[in-house]
Structures are given as C-alpha cells and as structure tokens.
CSV table of C-alpha atoms in Angstrom, one decimal:
chain,number,residue,atom,x,y,z
A,1,MET,CA,-0.7,-7.8,19.6
A,2,SER,CA,-1.0,-4.5,21.6
A,3,SER,CA,2.7,-4.0,20.9
A,4,PHE,CA,2.1,-4.2,17.2
A,5,THR,CA,-0.8,-1.8,17.5
A,6,HIS,CA,1.6,0.6,19.3
A,7,PHE,CA,4.2,0.1,16.5
A,8,TYR,CA,1.6,0.7,13.8
A,9,GLU,CA,0.4,4.0,15.5
A,10,THR,CA,4.0,5.2,15.8
A,11,TRP,CA,4.7,4.0,12.2
A,12,LEU,CA,1.7,6.1,10.9
A,13,ILE,CA,3.1,9.2,12.7
A,14,HIS,CA,6.4,8.8,11.0
A,15,LEU,CA,4.6,8.2,7.6
A,16,HIS,CA,2.8,11.5,8.2
A,17,HIS,CA,6.1,13.3,8.7
A,18,LEU,CA,7.4,11.7,5.5
A,19,LEU,CA,4.2,12.8,3.6
A,20,ASN,CA,4.9,16.4,4.7
A,21,GLN,CA,8.4,16.1,3.3
A,22,LEU,CA,7.1,14.7,0.1
A,23,HIS,CA,4.7,17.6,-0.2
A,24,SER,CA,7.5,20.2,0.4
A,25,SER,CA,10.0,18.5,-2.0
A,26,PRO,CA,11.2,20.4,-5.1
A,27,ARG,CA,9.0,19.3,-8.1
A,28,PRO,CA,10.0,19.2,-10.8
A,29,PRO,CA,13.6,18.8,-9.8
A,30,SER,CA,15.5,21.7,-11.5
A,31,THR,CA,19.0,20.9,-10.3
A,32,ALA,CA,21.1,17.8,-9.7
A,33,ASP,CA,20.8,18.5,-5.9
A,34,HIS,CA,17.0,18.5,-6.2
A,35,HIS,CA,17.1,15.2,-8.1
A,36,HIS,CA,19.4,13.7,-5.5
A,37,HIS,CA,17.1,14.9,-2.7
A,38,LEU,CA,14.0,13.3,-4.3
A,39,LEU,CA,15.8,10.0,-4.8
A,40,HIS,CA,16.9,10.1,-1.1
A,41,LEU,CA,13.4,10.9,0.0
A,42,LEU,CA,11.9,8.1,-2.1
A,43,HIS,CA,14.4,5.6,-0.6
A,44,ARG,CA,13.4,6.7,2.9
A,45,VAL,CA,9.7,6.3,2.2
A,46,MET,CA,10.2,2.8,0.7
A,47,SER,CA,12.4,1.8,3.6
A,48,HIS,CA,9.6,2.9,5.9
A,49,TYR,CA,7.1,0.7,4.1
A,50,ALA,CA,9.6,-2.2,4.1
A,51,GLU,CA,10.0,-1.9,7.9
A,52,TYR,CA,6.3,-2.2,8.4
A,53,TYR,CA,6.2,-5.4,6.4
A,54,ARG,CA,9.3,-6.7,8.2
A,55,VAL,CA,7.7,-6.3,11.6
A,56,LYS,CA,4.3,-7.5,10.4
A,57,CYS,CA,6.0,-10.7,9.2
A,58,LEU,CA,7.5,-11.3,12.6
A,59,VAL,CA,4.1,-10.9,14.2
A,60,ALA,CA,2.4,-13.2,11.7
A,61,GLU,CA,4.9,-15.9,12.5
A,62,ARG,CA,3.8,-15.7,16.2
A,63,ASP,CA,0.1,-15.0,15.7
A,64,ALA,CA,-1.2,-15.2,12.1
A,65,LEU,CA,-4.9,-15.2,13.1
A,66,SER,CA,-4.6,-11.8,14.8
A,67,ILE,CA,-3.0,-10.4,11.7
A,68,PHE,CA,-6.2,-11.2,9.9
A,69,ALA,CA,-8.3,-9.8,12.8
A,70,ALA,CA,-6.2,-6.6,12.5
A,71,PRO,CA,-7.3,-4.9,15.8
A,72,TRP,CA,-5.1,-1.9,14.9
A,73,ALA,CA,-7.3,-1.1,11.9
A,74,THR,CA,-10.8,0.5,11.7
A,75,SER,CA,-13.8,-1.4,10.6
A,76,LEU,CA,-13.7,0.3,7.2
A,77,GLU,CA,-10.1,-0.6,6.7
A,78,ARG,CA,-10.8,-4.2,7.6
A,79,SER,CA,-13.7,-4.3,5.1
A,80,LEU,CA,-11.3,-3.3,2.3
A,81,HIS,CA,-8.6,-5.8,3.2
A,82,TRP,CA,-7.4,-8.5,0.9
A,83,VAL,CA,-5.3,-11.2,2.7
A,84,ALA,CA,-4.7,-9.0,5.7
A,85,GLY,CA,-3.8,-5.8,3.8
A,86,TRP,CA,-4.5,-3.6,0.7
A,87,ARG,CA,-4.9,-5.2,-2.7
A,88,PRO,CA,-1.8,-4.8,-4.8
A,89,THR,CA,-3.6,-3.8,-7.9
A,90,THR,CA,-4.9,-0.8,-6.1
A,91,ALA,CA,-1.6,0.8,-7.0
A,92,PHE,CA,-2.5,0.8,-10.7
A,93,HIS,CA,-5.9,2.3,-10.1
A,94,LEU,CA,-4.1,5.0,-8.2
A,95,VAL,CA,-1.7,5.7,-11.1
A,96,TYR,CA,-4.6,5.9,-13.6
A,97,THR,CA,-6.7,8.1,-11.4
A,98,GLU,CA,-4.0,10.5,-10.6
A,99,SER,CA,-2.8,10.6,-14.2
A,100,SER,CA,-6.3,11.4,-15.4
A,101,ILE,CA,-6.9,14.1,-12.7
A,102,ARG,CA,-3.6,15.8,-13.4
A,103,PHE,CA,-4.0,15.5,-17.2
A,104,GLU,CA,-7.3,17.3,-17.0
A,105,SER,CA,-5.9,20.1,-14.8
A,106,HIS,CA,-3.0,20.7,-17.2
A,107,ILE,CA,-4.8,20.1,-20.5
A,108,ALA,CA,-4.2,23.7,-21.7
A,109,GLU,CA,-0.4,23.4,-21.2
A,110,ILE,CA,-0.3,20.0,-22.8
A,111,LEU,CA,-2.3,21.2,-25.8
A,112,ARG,CA,0.4,23.9,-26.2
A,113,GLY,CA,3.0,21.1,-26.2
A,114,LEU,CA,4.4,21.9,-22.8
A,115,SER,CA,5.6,19.1,-20.6
A,116,THR,CA,4.4,19.1,-17.0
A,117,GLY,CA,6.6,16.2,-15.9
A,118,ASP,CA,3.9,15.0,-13.4
A,119,LEU,CA,1.7,11.9,-13.4
A,120,GLY,CA,-0.5,13.6,-16.0
A,121,ASP,CA,2.4,13.5,-18.4
A,122,LEU,CA,3.0,9.8,-18.6
A,123,SER,CA,4.4,8.7,-21.9
A,124,PRO,CA,2.9,5.9,-24.1
A,125,THR,CA,5.8,3.7,-23.1
A,126,GLN,CA,5.1,4.3,-19.4
A,127,PHE,CA,1.4,3.5,-19.9
A,128,ARG,CA,2.3,0.3,-21.7
A,129,ARG,CA,4.7,-0.9,-19.0
A,130,VAL,CA,2.3,0.0,-16.2
A,131,SER,CA,-0.4,-2.1,-18.0
A,132,GLU,CA,1.9,-5.0,-18.5
A,133,LEU,CA,2.9,-4.9,-14.8
A,134,GLN,CA,-0.8,-4.8,-13.8
A,135,CYS,CA,-1.5,-8.0,-15.8
A,136,GLU,CA,1.5,-9.7,-14.1
A,137,THR,CA,0.3,-8.5,-10.7
A,138,VAL,CA,-3.3,-9.7,-11.3
A,139,LYS,CA,-2.0,-13.2,-12.0
A,140,GLU,CA,0.0,-13.2,-8.8
A,141,GLU,CA,-3.0,-11.9,-6.8
A,142,ASN,CA,-5.2,-14.7,-8.2
A,143,ALA,CA,-2.6,-17.3,-7.3
A,144,ILE,CA,-2.4,-16.0,-3.7
A,145,THR,CA,-6.2,-15.8,-3.5
A,146,GLU,CA,-6.4,-19.4,-4.6
A,147,GLY,CA,-3.9,-20.4,-1.9
A,148,LEU,CA,-6.0,-18.7,0.7
A,149,SER,CA,-9.1,-20.4,-0.6
A,150,GLU,CA,-7.4,-23.8,-0.4
A,151,TRP,CA,-6.5,-23.0,3.2
A,152,GLN,CA,-10.1,-22.0,4.1
A,153,ASN,CA,-11.5,-25.0,2.3
A,154,GLY,CA,-9.6,-27.2,4.7
A,155,ALA,CA,-11.0,-25.4,7.8
A,156,SER,CA,-12.9,-28.5,8.8
A,157,GLU,CA,-9.6,-30.3,9.3
A,158,LEU,CA,-8.6,-27.8,12.0
A,159,ILE,CA,-11.1,-29.4,14.5
A,160,GLY,CA,-10.1,-32.9,13.7
A,161,GLU,CA,-8.3,-34.9,16.4
A,162,CYS,CA,-5.4,-35.6,14.2
A,163,ALA,CA,-5.1,-32.2,12.7
A,164,ASP,CA,-1.6,-30.7,12.7
A,165,ILE,CA,-2.6,-27.2,13.7
A,166,GLU,CA,0.9,-25.8,13.6
A,167,GLU,CA,1.5,-27.0,10.1
A,168,LYS,CA,-1.8,-25.5,8.9
A,169,ILE,CA,-1.2,-22.2,10.6
A,170,GLY,CA,2.2,-22.2,9.0
A,171,ARG,CA,0.6,-22.5,5.6
A,172,LEU,CA,-1.5,-19.4,6.5
A,173,VAL,CA,1.6,-17.5,7.5
A,174,SER,CA,3.1,-18.4,4.1
A,175,VAL,CA,0.0,-16.9,2.3
A,176,ILE,CA,0.3,-13.7,4.3
A,177,LYS,CA,4.0,-13.4,3.5
A,178,LYS,CA,3.4,-13.9,-0.2
A,179,ALA,CA,0.6,-11.2,-0.2
A,180,ASP,CA,2.8,-8.7,1.7
A,181,ASP,CA,5.8,-9.4,-0.6
A,182,LEU,CA,3.5,-8.7,-3.6
A,183,ARG,CA,2.2,-5.5,-2.0
A,184,LEU,CA,5.7,-4.1,-1.4
A,185,ARG,CA,7.2,-5.4,-4.7
A,186,THR,CA,4.3,-3.9,-6.7
A,187,VAL,CA,4.9,-0.4,-5.3
A,188,GLN,CA,8.7,-0.8,-5.9
A,189,ARG,CA,8.1,-1.8,-9.5
A,190,VAL,CA,5.6,0.9,-10.2
A,191,LEU,CA,8.1,3.5,-8.9
A,192,GLU,CA,10.8,2.1,-11.3
A,193,LEU,CA,8.5,3.0,-14.2
A,194,LEU,CA,8.1,6.6,-13.1
A,195,THR,CA,10.4,9.6,-13.0
A,196,SER,CA,11.4,10.9,-9.5
A,197,HIS,CA,8.8,13.7,-9.8
A,198,GLN,CA,6.1,11.2,-10.7
A,199,ALA,CA,7.2,8.8,-8.1
A,200,VAL,CA,6.9,11.4,-5.4
A,201,GLU,CA,3.3,12.3,-6.6
A,202,PHE,CA,2.4,8.6,-6.5
A,203,LEU,CA,3.6,8.1,-3.0
A,204,ILE,CA,1.8,11.3,-1.9
A,205,ALA,CA,-1.5,10.0,-3.4
A,206,ALA,CA,-1.0,6.6,-1.8
A,207,ALA,CA,-0.3,8.0,1.7
A,208,GLU,CA,-3.2,10.4,1.4
A,209,LEU,CA,-5.5,7.6,0.4
A,210,GLN,CA,-4.4,5.6,3.4
A,211,PHE,CA,-4.9,8.4,5.8
A,212,GLY,CA,-8.2,9.4,4.3
A,213,ILE,CA,-9.6,5.9,4.6
A,214,ARG,CA,-8.4,5.6,8.2
A,215,SER,CA,-9.8,9.0,9.2
A,216,TRP,CA,-13.2,8.2,7.7
A,217,GLY,CA,-13.1,4.8,9.3
A,218,GLU,CA,-12.3,6.2,12.7
A,219,ASN,CA,-15.2,8.6,12.3
A,220,GLN,CA,-17.6,5.8,11.5
A,221,ASP,CA,-16.4,3.7,14.4
A,222,ARG,CA,-16.9,6.6,16.8
A,223,LEU,CA,-20.4,7.2,15.5
A,224,ARG,CA,-21.3,3.5,15.8
A,225,ASP,CA,-19.9,3.3,19.4
A,226,ARG,CA,-21.9,6.4,20.4
A,227,SER,CA,-25.1,4.9,19.0
A,228,HIS,CA,-24.5,1.6,20.8
A,229,GLY,CA,-23.8,3.5,24.0
A,230,CYS,CA,-27.2,5.1,23.8
C-alpha cells in the first residue's frame, strides 16, 4: 500500500501541473488553434484521472480492504468518502455552484445580452441535460450503495468456519470497481454537455475543491497530532 501512497502523491503533483495549465489556457477560445489546445488539454486531464482509477483498480484486486482504509488520504477526506472515493453526484453540485457564482459575477453583461461563454452562461438545454444526467447518476449511486449494504450485512459470515473469504472480498472489489467506473463516467458525461471553455472551468473547480479539502485535512491532522503529542 505504501507504493500506492507514493503513486498518489506523485499523481497529485502532476494534477497540480495540469491545473496550472488549465488556469493559463485561452478562454474563451478565439481561434481554431485555441480550441484545439483546450480539447487536447481536456483529454490530458481526463487521461490523468483514468490512470488513477486504473492503478487503484489493480490495488483493489490485491487489497480491497486497504482501499477502504485509504491511508494516503487525510481524516477529513476519508470522512467524505462514499465507497472509497468521492460521491459522483458531487459533480452536479459543482456545476450548479460554479454556474451560480459566475452568473452573479457577470449579471451586468448578461442583462445587456452579452454572452460570457463560461459556466455562468449555461443554456436551458444544458441545464435540462445536466439535470437528466444527475437523475440517472443518483439511481446508479443508490444501486451501488445497496450492493455495499448487502456486502456489509453479510459481515457475520466472514468469521464462519465455512466462509469463502476470497469470494466475499471479490464481491467487495466488484462494488469498488462499479463506484470508480461511475465516478469517472460521470465526469466524462458532464464534460460532454459543456463547451470546451465551460469544461475547463469545471475541471479547474473540481481540482481546486480536491486540493482545498486535502490541504484543510492535512492542517487538521497536524493540529490533532500536536495536541496528542502534548
């Protein structure tokens, strides 16, 4: 598990570099080259997330219980976990929050009929599709949660003499894989509903939320360790 912790720390450093590139990208894209650059950058970011889930899947197959323990995460991050990671529907809350913030900051331009092209400028069709996707995702979340509950309800069988531990752990791995697949697929489908400009802003908000929670969690863990040391 220490090897995955090292992988995750290195992965976060790379994500930070990608975040800087997202921040410095041309928005809105004013030329075909700018548009191509944004699409290439979006692909790189999503490939980076896909790599994380690929490696995590391999680790889960070897040690599913440690994936739930998540020693690479802070206490705060673990308290927010849903099936060993972030809840997929968080993506929709992020879209709505960022859209509202940007709409309010550009309300003068919007009232004048000017298009900002950012997340504050989502069309009615985009809002409808995001809402439909959210409903679909909630159903899948609930099904996965039910699958985990069934696994947990059978916990007493794990200590039985005839218990097939490998088979039961295999079912847990399956639940983790389904959750991670939904996490990645949700982000991919949200991006498909956005323009390249809006997609970049969404990924910036997602990465900043991840880094913000981790930073605050590290702070809290340090304070707790100091108080225990005293």
